[in-house]
Amino acid sequence: MELKSPLRKIEVRPVAFESLGVRSMCTYVETPDVRILLDAGVSLGPRRFGFPPHPKEYMALKRSRRLIVESAERADVVTVSHYHFDHHTPSYTDWAYNWCSEEIAKSIYEGKLVLAKSYRSNVNFSQRRRGWIFTQTSGKYAERIEAADGRTFRFGDTTISFSKPVFHGPEGSDLGWVLMTTVKYGEERFLFTSDVQGPIVRETCELILAESPQLVFLGGPPLYLVDFSISRGELESAAENLKRIVQRVPTTILDHHILREKDWRRFAQPVLEAASRAGHRILTAAEFMGGDEELLEARRRELFEEDPPSSAFVRWMKKPSWKRKLTKPPL
């Protein structure tokens, strides 16, 4: 597929995203100096619209996991922006939601330089625990792990810079903090936001604009959680910050949480119009790759209605969660 990238010396290739059928922002980046795999995790949402994941979602999960492993084989560096399972790979066996095992985790992190969010500072209890577990399990296979918060790492003429910890969504979010990543080579700059959810927070928007990137991979707001974990006012803030970004950045990839709603473009229409007036582009990861969107989670209800799963899959689906995690679904 042809990539619609404004960059010529930094190769940026989406590996797994919501527009490709799974929960993830995994991205492969290559410069003349270094090969980087950003946020090597993938998962499925346990329940949406009263339904568990559809077989088509599992096929996308299996495919995405294979692509992540293949990308990791080429990478020198693997990053972890935070410790949610769609952004890193745990080492336990779970075929029900993360399609992971110790063997898979080892194949991703073994011999790599892992640049990761610190689990000691600017972290909530859950991510502190997961971060510590990561260092003792998946991370033990790494050549070394470096806490990346606010730091810059140089590889020849390439720099990989990490922001200070920024909120995972709204200010004071219970979900904690994430790191944004900027890859620079010569005059080219690529910025990867992780789960900033818009960004909702104005300061996070300012940090993005201060990097002057030509290409941004942006995690949009979770429209399906409005009035639950984010307010209408916070959603409006996300829209305003998005407009500021797309007016300044030539190409913005808008994906992740926002694409868990199939009518996401209705919310994004003012943002799309702002980009168009500036002569700039907003694409999903699938569009960036020249392909079609597969919003499988957003269409889960329709998938079950239009393509009912096999009786074998239904039997597997009715097993207790712990049994499903230990047994691959019949696809």
mmCIF file of C-alpha atoms in Angstrom:
data_model
loop_
_atom_site.group_PDB
_atom_site.id
_atom_site.type_symbol
_atom_site.label_atom_id
_atom_site.label_comp_id
_atom_site.label_asym_id
_atom_site.label_seq_id
_atom_site.Cartn_x
_atom_site.Cartn_y
_atom_site.Cartn_z
ATOM 1 C CA MET A 1 0.000 0.000 0.000
ATOM 2 C CA GLU A 2 1.188 3.522 -0.765
ATOM 3 C CA LEU A 3 1.872 5.660 2.292
ATOM 4 C CA LYS A 4 0.545 9.220 2.195
ATOM 5 C CA SER A 5 3.440 10.665 4.184
ATOM 6 C CA PRO A 6 4.901 14.179 3.924
ATOM 7 C CA LEU A 7 8.231 12.797 5.177
ATOM 8 C CA ARG A 8 10.936 11.442 2.891
ATOM 9 C CA LYS A 9 13.767 10.428 5.216
ATOM 10 C CA ILE A 10 11.711 9.174 8.144
ATOM 11 C CA GLU A 11 9.626 6.135 7.232
ATOM 12 C CA VAL A 12 6.456 5.919 9.334
ATOM 13 C CA ARG A 13 4.249 2.861 8.993
ATOM 14 C CA PRO A 14 1.118 2.096 11.062
ATOM 15 C CA VAL A 15 1.118 -1.488 12.319
ATOM 16 C CA ALA A 16 -2.115 -1.795 14.331
ATOM 17 C CA PHE A 17 -4.863 0.789 14.927
ATOM 18 C CA GLU A 18 -8.634 1.027 15.422
ATOM 19 C CA SER A 19 -9.028 1.834 11.731
ATOM 20 C CA LEU A 20 -7.289 -1.503 11.091
ATOM 21 C CA GLY A 21 -9.722 -3.391 13.323
ATOM 22 C CA VAL A 22 -8.087 -3.503 16.784
ATOM 23 C CA ARG A 23 -7.280 -1.373 19.820
ATOM 24 C CA SER A 24 -3.718 -0.151 19.334
ATOM 25 C CA MET A 25 -1.487 2.670 18.132
ATOM 26 C CA CYS A 26 1.511 0.481 17.291
ATOM 27 C CA THR A 27 3.718 2.230 14.723
ATOM 28 C CA TYR A 28 7.011 1.326 13.032
ATOM 29 C CA VAL A 29 9.451 4.182 12.380
ATOM 30 C CA GLU A 30 12.739 3.967 10.490
ATOM 31 C CA THR A 31 15.405 6.604 9.847
ATOM 32 C CA PRO A 32 18.843 6.158 8.239
ATOM 33 C CA ASP A 33 20.172 5.610 11.788
ATOM 34 C CA VAL A 34 17.662 3.621 13.814
ATOM 35 C CA ARG A 35 14.534 1.461 13.615
ATOM 36 C CA ILE A 36 11.860 2.045 16.253
ATOM 37 C CA LEU A 37 8.670 0.234 17.233
ATOM 38 C CA LEU A 38 6.323 2.531 19.141
ATOM 39 C CA ASP A 39 3.890 1.044 21.675
ATOM 40 C CA ALA A 40 4.054 -2.634 20.723
ATOM 41 C CA GLY A 41 0.695 -3.693 22.145
ATOM 42 C CA VAL A 42 -2.739 -4.667 20.839
ATOM 43 C CA SER A 43 -6.040 -5.711 22.398
ATOM 44 C CA LEU A 44 -9.792 -6.008 21.920
ATOM 45 C CA GLY A 45 -12.506 -4.291 23.924
ATOM 46 C CA PRO A 46 -14.105 -6.945 26.203
ATOM 47 C CA ARG A 47 -17.729 -5.863 25.669
ATOM 48 C CA ARG A 48 -19.392 -3.258 23.456
ATOM 49 C CA PHE A 49 -23.128 -2.903 22.842
ATOM 50 C CA GLY A 50 -23.609 -5.969 25.069
ATOM 51 C CA PHE A 51 -21.483 -8.190 22.811
ATOM 52 C CA PRO A 52 -18.019 -9.755 23.197
ATOM 53 C CA PRO A 53 -15.517 -9.453 20.326
ATOM 54 C CA HIS A 54 -16.683 -10.917 17.001
ATOM 55 C CA PRO A 55 -14.615 -13.570 15.149
ATOM 56 C CA LYS A 56 -13.605 -10.912 12.609
ATOM 57 C CA GLU A 57 -12.100 -8.901 15.458
ATOM 58 C CA TYR A 58 -10.120 -11.943 16.549
ATOM 59 C CA MET A 59 -8.834 -12.425 13.021
ATOM 60 C CA ALA A 60 -7.729 -8.776 12.999
ATOM 61 C CA LEU A 61 -6.141 -9.248 16.444
ATOM 62 C CA LYS A 62 -4.218 -12.328 15.287
ATOM 63 C CA ARG A 63 -3.049 -10.529 12.130
ATOM 64 C CA SER A 64 -2.038 -7.427 14.087
ATOM 65 C CA ARG A 65 -0.067 -9.456 16.612
ATOM 66 C CA ARG A 66 1.816 -11.156 13.770
ATOM 67 C CA LEU A 67 2.643 -7.771 12.225
ATOM 68 C CA ILE A 68 3.837 -6.444 15.593
ATOM 69 C CA VAL A 69 6.170 -9.422 16.037
ATOM 70 C CA GLU A 70 7.492 -9.022 12.486
ATOM 71 C CA SER A 71 8.059 -5.294 13.030
ATOM 72 C CA ALA A 72 9.835 -5.996 16.317
ATOM 73 C CA GLU A 73 12.233 -8.334 14.524
ATOM 74 C CA ARG A 74 13.456 -5.344 12.485
ATOM 75 C CA ALA A 75 13.474 -2.816 15.328
ATOM 76 C CA ASP A 76 16.435 -1.693 17.433
ATOM 77 C CA VAL A 77 14.285 0.259 19.904
ATOM 78 C CA VAL A 78 10.849 -0.516 21.362
ATOM 79 C CA THR A 79 8.954 2.161 23.294
ATOM 80 C CA VAL A 80 6.271 2.033 25.997
ATOM 81 C CA SER A 81 4.294 5.271 26.404
ATOM 82 C CA HIS A 82 2.291 3.831 29.318
ATOM 83 C CA TYR A 83 1.269 0.461 30.691
ATOM 84 C CA HIS A 84 -2.140 -0.223 29.185
ATOM 85 C CA PHE A 85 -2.228 -3.511 27.291
ATOM 86 C CA ASP A 86 -3.003 -1.927 23.923
ATOM 87 C CA HIS A 87 0.346 -0.088 24.270
ATOM 88 C CA HIS A 88 2.683 -2.821 25.520
ATOM 89 C CA THR A 89 2.740 -6.615 25.531
ATOM 90 C CA PRO A 90 2.482 -8.531 28.820
ATOM 91 C CA SER A 91 4.143 -11.918 29.212
ATOM 92 C CA TYR A 92 1.202 -13.974 30.455
ATOM 93 C CA THR A 93 -1.048 -16.083 28.216
ATOM 94 C CA ASP A 94 -4.234 -14.345 27.075
ATOM 95 C CA TRP A 95 -5.841 -15.339 23.770
ATOM 96 C CA ALA A 96 -9.182 -13.762 24.737
ATOM 97 C CA TYR A 97 -8.266 -10.067 24.651
ATOM 98 C CA ASN A 98 -4.543 -9.449 23.976
ATOM 99 C CA TRP A 99 -3.393 -12.496 21.936
ATOM 100 C CA CYS A 100 -0.228 -12.697 23.990
ATOM 101 C CA SER A 101 2.053 -15.194 25.694
ATOM 102 C CA GLU A 102 5.517 -15.252 27.220
ATOM 103 C CA GLU A 103 6.930 -16.474 23.900
ATOM 104 C CA ILE A 104 5.334 -13.549 22.040
ATOM 105 C CA ALA A 105 6.534 -11.009 24.609
ATOM 106 C CA LYS A 106 10.055 -12.419 24.389
ATOM 107 C CA SER A 107 10.010 -12.174 20.583
ATOM 108 C CA ILE A 108 9.096 -8.474 20.821
ATOM 109 C CA TYR A 109 11.452 -7.240 23.542
ATOM 110 C CA GLU A 110 14.419 -9.627 23.439
ATOM 111 C CA GLY A 111 17.698 -7.823 22.820
ATOM 112 C CA LYS A 112 16.016 -4.429 22.353
ATOM 113 C CA LEU A 113 16.647 -1.077 23.924
ATOM 114 C CA VAL A 114 13.306 -0.401 25.626
ATOM 115 C CA LEU A 115 12.513 3.271 26.238
ATOM 116 C CA ALA A 116 9.589 3.292 28.631
ATOM 117 C CA LYS A 117 7.429 5.446 30.856
ATOM 118 C CA SER A 118 8.790 5.474 34.393
ATOM 119 C CA TYR A 119 6.686 3.409 36.777
ATOM 120 C CA ARG A 120 8.103 5.287 39.764
ATOM 121 C CA SER A 121 6.869 8.852 39.149
ATOM 122 C CA ASN A 122 3.793 10.499 37.610
ATOM 123 C CA VAL A 123 1.981 7.193 37.631
ATOM 124 C CA ASN A 124 -1.206 5.835 39.184
ATOM 125 C CA PHE A 125 -1.343 2.664 41.269
ATOM 126 C CA SER A 126 -2.436 0.382 38.415
ATOM 127 C CA GLN A 127 0.309 1.516 36.052
ATOM 128 C CA ARG A 128 2.919 1.504 38.826
ATOM 129 C CA ARG A 129 2.076 -2.148 39.411
ATOM 130 C CA ARG A 130 1.973 -3.031 35.716
ATOM 131 C CA GLY A 131 5.204 -1.138 35.055
ATOM 132 C CA TRP A 132 7.035 -2.998 37.805
ATOM 133 C CA ILE A 133 5.659 -6.317 36.543
ATOM 134 C CA PHE A 134 6.784 -5.414 33.006
ATOM 135 C CA THR A 135 10.385 -4.927 34.137
ATOM 136 C CA GLN A 136 10.343 -8.346 35.836
ATOM 137 C CA THR A 137 8.657 -10.245 32.974
ATOM 138 C CA SER A 138 8.521 -8.993 29.370
ATOM 139 C CA GLY A 139 11.207 -6.399 30.055
ATOM 140 C CA LYS A 140 13.684 -8.934 31.433
ATOM 141 C CA TYR A 141 14.403 -9.989 27.847
ATOM 142 C CA ALA A 142 15.447 -6.472 26.807
ATOM 143 C CA GLU A 143 19.073 -5.512 26.369
ATOM 144 C CA ARG A 144 18.210 -2.710 28.771
ATOM 145 C CA ILE A 145 15.276 -0.571 29.869
ATOM 146 C CA GLU A 146 15.569 3.195 30.227
ATOM 147 C CA ALA A 147 13.010 5.449 31.913
ATOM 148 C CA ALA A 148 12.303 7.882 29.078
ATOM 149 C CA ASP A 149 10.255 10.622 30.788
ATOM 150 C CA GLY A 150 11.417 14.030 29.499
ATOM 151 C CA ARG A 151 14.585 12.588 27.960
ATOM 152 C CA THR A 152 16.202 12.673 24.502
ATOM 153 C CA PHE A 153 18.170 9.792 22.997
ATOM 154 C CA ARG A 154 20.527 10.221 20.024
ATOM 155 C CA PHE A 155 21.280 7.646 17.343
ATOM 156 C CA GLY A 156 23.649 9.134 14.770
ATOM 157 C CA ASP A 157 21.790 12.092 13.268
ATOM 158 C CA THR A 158 18.439 10.924 14.662
ATOM 159 C CA THR A 159 16.961 11.972 17.992
ATOM 160 C CA ILE A 160 14.086 10.326 19.839
ATOM 161 C CA SER A 161 12.643 12.801 22.343
ATOM 162 C CA PHE A 162 10.031 12.046 24.968
ATOM 163 C CA SER A 163 7.753 14.633 26.523
ATOM 164 C CA LYS A 164 7.298 15.088 30.205
ATOM 165 C CA PRO A 165 4.375 12.952 31.403
ATOM 166 C CA VAL A 166 1.071 14.343 30.080
ATOM 167 C CA PHE A 167 -2.428 13.388 31.149
ATOM 168 C CA HIS A 168 -4.126 10.303 29.716
ATOM 169 C CA GLY A 169 -7.125 12.376 28.667
ATOM 170 C CA PRO A 170 -8.584 15.051 30.995
ATOM 171 C CA GLU A 171 -6.490 16.934 33.527
ATOM 172 C CA GLY A 172 -6.227 14.889 36.709
ATOM 173 C CA SER A 173 -7.361 11.742 34.886
ATOM 174 C CA ASP A 174 -7.637 8.605 37.016
ATOM 175 C CA LEU A 175 -5.920 6.810 34.127
ATOM 176 C CA GLY A 176 -2.663 8.605 34.873
ATOM 177 C CA TRP A 177 -0.028 9.888 32.464
ATOM 178 C CA VAL A 178 1.534 8.991 29.111
ATOM 179 C CA LEU A 179 4.639 10.027 27.175
ATOM 180 C CA MET A 180 4.561 11.593 23.718
ATOM 181 C CA THR A 181 7.419 10.763 21.340
ATOM 182 C CA THR A 182 9.090 12.930 18.684
ATOM 183 C CA VAL A 183 11.474 11.450 16.108
ATOM 184 C CA LYS A 184 13.707 13.995 14.349
ATOM 185 C CA TYR A 185 16.064 13.541 11.421
ATOM 186 C CA GLY A 186 17.402 16.649 9.701
ATOM 187 C CA GLU A 187 14.477 19.004 9.145
ATOM 188 C CA GLU A 188 11.885 16.235 9.423
ATOM 189 C CA ARG A 189 9.822 15.714 12.576
ATOM 190 C CA PHE A 190 7.285 13.016 13.386
ATOM 191 C CA LEU A 191 5.278 13.189 16.628
ATOM 192 C CA PHE A 192 3.393 10.293 18.234
ATOM 193 C CA THR A 193 0.995 11.361 20.977
ATOM 194 C CA SER A 194 -0.268 8.112 22.488
ATOM 195 C CA ASP A 195 -3.467 8.427 24.591
ATOM 196 C CA VAL A 196 -3.870 12.192 24.979
ATOM 197 C CA GLN A 197 -7.531 11.818 23.898
ATOM 198 C CA GLY A 198 -7.732 14.881 21.690
ATOM 199 C CA PRO A 199 -5.688 16.281 23.282
ATOM 200 C CA ILE A 200 -8.174 17.442 25.885
ATOM 201 C CA VAL A 201 -5.602 19.401 27.922
ATOM 202 C CA ARG A 202 -4.456 22.751 26.468
ATOM 203 C CA GLU A 203 -0.890 22.371 27.769
ATOM 204 C CA THR A 204 -0.545 19.069 25.893
ATOM 205 C CA CYS A 205 -1.658 20.838 22.719
ATOM 206 C CA GLU A 206 1.024 23.492 23.281
ATOM 207 C CA LEU A 207 3.692 20.810 23.710
ATOM 208 C CA ILE A 208 2.668 19.239 20.388
ATOM 209 C CA LEU A 209 2.760 22.553 18.523
ATOM 210 C CA ALA A 210 6.128 23.482 20.058
ATOM 211 C CA GLU A 211 7.729 20.505 18.289
ATOM 212 C CA SER A 212 6.628 21.831 14.840
ATOM 213 C CA PRO A 213 6.026 18.335 13.409
ATOM 214 C CA GLN A 214 5.151 17.764 9.755
ATOM 215 C CA LEU A 215 3.352 14.521 10.679
ATOM 216 C CA VAL A 216 1.417 13.718 13.871
ATOM 217 C CA PHE A 217 -0.180 10.436 14.923
ATOM 218 C CA LEU A 218 -2.878 11.584 17.317
ATOM 219 C CA GLY A 219 -5.086 9.601 19.675
ATOM 220 C CA GLY A 220 -8.504 11.257 19.494
ATOM 221 C CA PRO A 221 -11.149 11.577 22.237
ATOM 222 C CA PRO A 222 -13.260 8.569 23.332
ATOM 223 C CA LEU A 223 -16.671 9.665 22.059
ATOM 224 C CA TYR A 224 -18.289 6.533 23.503
ATOM 225 C CA LEU A 225 -17.269 7.604 27.025
ATOM 226 C CA VAL A 226 -18.778 11.114 26.946
ATOM 227 C CA ASP A 227 -20.807 11.739 30.116
ATOM 228 C CA PHE A 228 -18.978 8.817 31.750
ATOM 229 C CA SER A 229 -15.219 9.403 31.939
ATOM 230 C CA ILE A 230 -15.131 12.696 30.000
ATOM 231 C CA SER A 231 -17.547 15.622 30.084
ATOM 232 C CA ARG A 232 -19.148 17.563 27.228
ATOM 233 C CA GLY A 233 -16.905 20.491 28.101
ATOM 234 C CA GLU A 234 -13.798 18.318 27.865
ATOM 235 C CA LEU A 235 -14.977 17.033 24.485
ATOM 236 C CA GLU A 236 -15.318 20.640 23.295
ATOM 237 C CA SER A 237 -11.774 21.326 24.521
ATOM 238 C CA ALA A 238 -10.542 18.339 22.518
ATOM 239 C CA ALA A 239 -12.235 19.708 19.391
ATOM 240 C CA GLU A 240 -10.693 23.159 19.849
ATOM 241 C CA ASN A 241 -7.221 21.732 20.447
ATOM 242 C CA LEU A 242 -7.586 19.463 17.437
ATOM 243 C CA LYS A 243 -8.463 22.457 15.263
ATOM 244 C CA ARG A 244 -5.361 24.305 16.453
ATOM 245 C CA ILE A 245 -3.177 21.311 15.635
ATOM 246 C CA VAL A 246 -4.537 20.586 12.154
ATOM 247 C CA GLN A 247 -4.220 24.252 11.198
ATOM 248 C CA ARG A 248 -0.483 24.058 11.943
ATOM 249 C CA VAL A 249 0.480 20.470 11.056
ATOM 250 C CA PRO A 250 0.476 19.448 7.354
ATOM 251 C CA THR A 251 -0.645 15.838 7.968
ATOM 252 C CA THR A 252 -2.491 14.545 11.028
ATOM 253 C CA ILE A 253 -3.385 10.893 11.546
ATOM 254 C CA LEU A 254 -6.452 10.858 13.807
ATOM 255 C CA ASP A 255 -7.234 7.415 15.178
ATOM 256 C CA HIS A 256 -7.433 5.225 18.296
ATOM 257 C CA HIS A 257 -10.227 5.952 20.857
ATOM 258 C CA ILE A 258 -12.213 8.215 18.542
ATOM 259 C CA LEU A 259 -12.686 5.422 15.991
ATOM 260 C CA ARG A 260 -14.527 3.247 18.470
ATOM 261 C CA GLU A 261 -17.627 5.161 17.283
ATOM 262 C CA LYS A 262 -18.653 4.598 13.670
ATOM 263 C CA ASP A 263 -20.052 8.138 13.239
ATOM 264 C CA TRP A 264 -16.871 9.797 14.553
ATOM 265 C CA ARG A 265 -16.699 12.094 11.509
ATOM 266 C CA ARG A 266 -19.833 13.920 12.692
ATOM 267 C CA PHE A 267 -17.912 15.101 15.763
ATOM 268 C CA ALA A 268 -14.764 15.716 13.713
ATOM 269 C CA GLN A 269 -16.444 17.677 10.889
ATOM 270 C CA PRO A 270 -15.390 21.146 12.176
ATOM 271 C CA VAL A 271 -11.844 19.816 12.583
ATOM 272 C CA LEU A 272 -11.840 18.352 9.072
ATOM 273 C CA GLU A 273 -13.059 21.692 7.715
ATOM 274 C CA ALA A 274 -10.341 23.594 9.608
ATOM 275 C CA ALA A 275 -7.685 21.330 8.100
ATOM 276 C CA SER A 276 -9.131 21.743 4.617
ATOM 277 C CA ARG A 277 -9.118 25.544 4.886
ATOM 278 C CA ALA A 278 -5.430 25.392 5.852
ATOM 279 C CA GLY A 279 -4.621 23.077 2.937
ATOM 280 C CA HIS A 280 -3.759 20.290 5.382
ATOM 281 C CA ARG A 281 -4.842 16.657 5.658
ATOM 282 C CA ILE A 282 -6.507 14.526 8.329
ATOM 283 C CA LEU A 283 -6.406 10.790 7.712
ATOM 284 C CA THR A 284 -6.995 7.619 9.667
ATOM 285 C CA ALA A 285 -4.123 5.152 9.861
ATOM 286 C CA ALA A 286 -5.860 2.972 7.269
ATOM 287 C CA GLU A 287 -6.250 5.928 4.888
ATOM 288 C CA PHE A 288 -2.617 6.910 5.462
ATOM 289 C CA MET A 289 -1.680 3.437 4.208
ATOM 290 C CA GLY A 290 -3.938 3.806 1.183
ATOM 291 C CA GLY A 291 -6.464 1.234 2.429
ATOM 292 C CA ASP A 292 -10.041 1.049 3.685
ATOM 293 C CA GLU A 293 -11.093 1.514 7.305
ATOM 294 C CA GLU A 294 -12.159 -1.546 9.293
ATOM 295 C CA LEU A 295 -14.026 -0.158 12.293
ATOM 296 C CA LEU A 296 -14.765 -3.587 13.693
ATOM 297 C CA GLU A 297 -15.367 -2.684 17.334
ATOM 298 C CA ALA A 298 -17.589 0.242 16.354
ATOM 299 C CA ARG A 299 -19.607 -2.152 14.150
ATOM 300 C CA ARG A 300 -19.693 -5.058 16.613
ATOM 301 C CA ARG A 301 -23.481 -5.151 16.902
ATOM 302 C CA GLU A 302 -23.860 -5.230 13.107
ATOM 303 C CA LEU A 303 -21.184 -7.915 12.785
ATOM 304 C CA PHE A 304 -23.094 -10.245 15.106
ATOM 305 C CA GLU A 305 -26.360 -9.515 13.288
ATOM 306 C CA GLU A 306 -24.996 -9.812 9.737
ATOM 307 C CA ASP A 307 -22.436 -12.581 10.266
ATOM 308 C CA PRO A 308 -23.361 -14.769 13.257
ATOM 309 C CA PRO A 309 -20.408 -16.731 14.659
ATOM 310 C CA SER A 310 -20.111 -20.509 14.324
ATOM 311 C CA SER A 311 -21.480 -22.838 16.980
ATOM 312 C CA ALA A 312 -17.890 -23.720 17.935
ATOM 313 C CA PHE A 313 -17.103 -20.046 18.533
ATOM 314 C CA VAL A 314 -20.296 -19.611 20.574
ATOM 315 C CA ARG A 315 -19.290 -22.561 22.768
ATOM 316 C CA TRP A 316 -15.833 -21.047 23.275
ATOM 317 C CA MET A 317 -17.415 -17.660 24.022
ATOM 318 C CA LYS A 318 -19.525 -19.185 26.811
ATOM 319 C CA LYS A 319 -16.498 -20.535 28.668
ATOM 320 C CA PRO A 320 -15.339 -18.695 31.808
ATOM 321 C CA SER A 321 -12.955 -15.840 31.098
ATOM 322 C CA TRP A 322 -9.927 -17.683 32.516
ATOM 323 C CA LYS A 323 -10.535 -20.653 30.206
ATOM 324 C CA ARG A 324 -10.934 -18.425 27.154
ATOM 325 C CA LYS A 325 -7.641 -16.719 27.950
ATOM 326 C CA LEU A 326 -5.878 -20.097 27.884
ATOM 327 C CA THR A 327 -7.541 -21.394 24.702
ATOM 328 C CA LYS A 328 -7.405 -19.783 21.268
ATOM 329 C CA PRO A 329 -10.852 -19.114 19.765
ATOM 330 C CA PRO A 330 -11.952 -21.347 16.861
ATOM 331 C CA LEU A 331 -11.675 -19.100 13.814
#
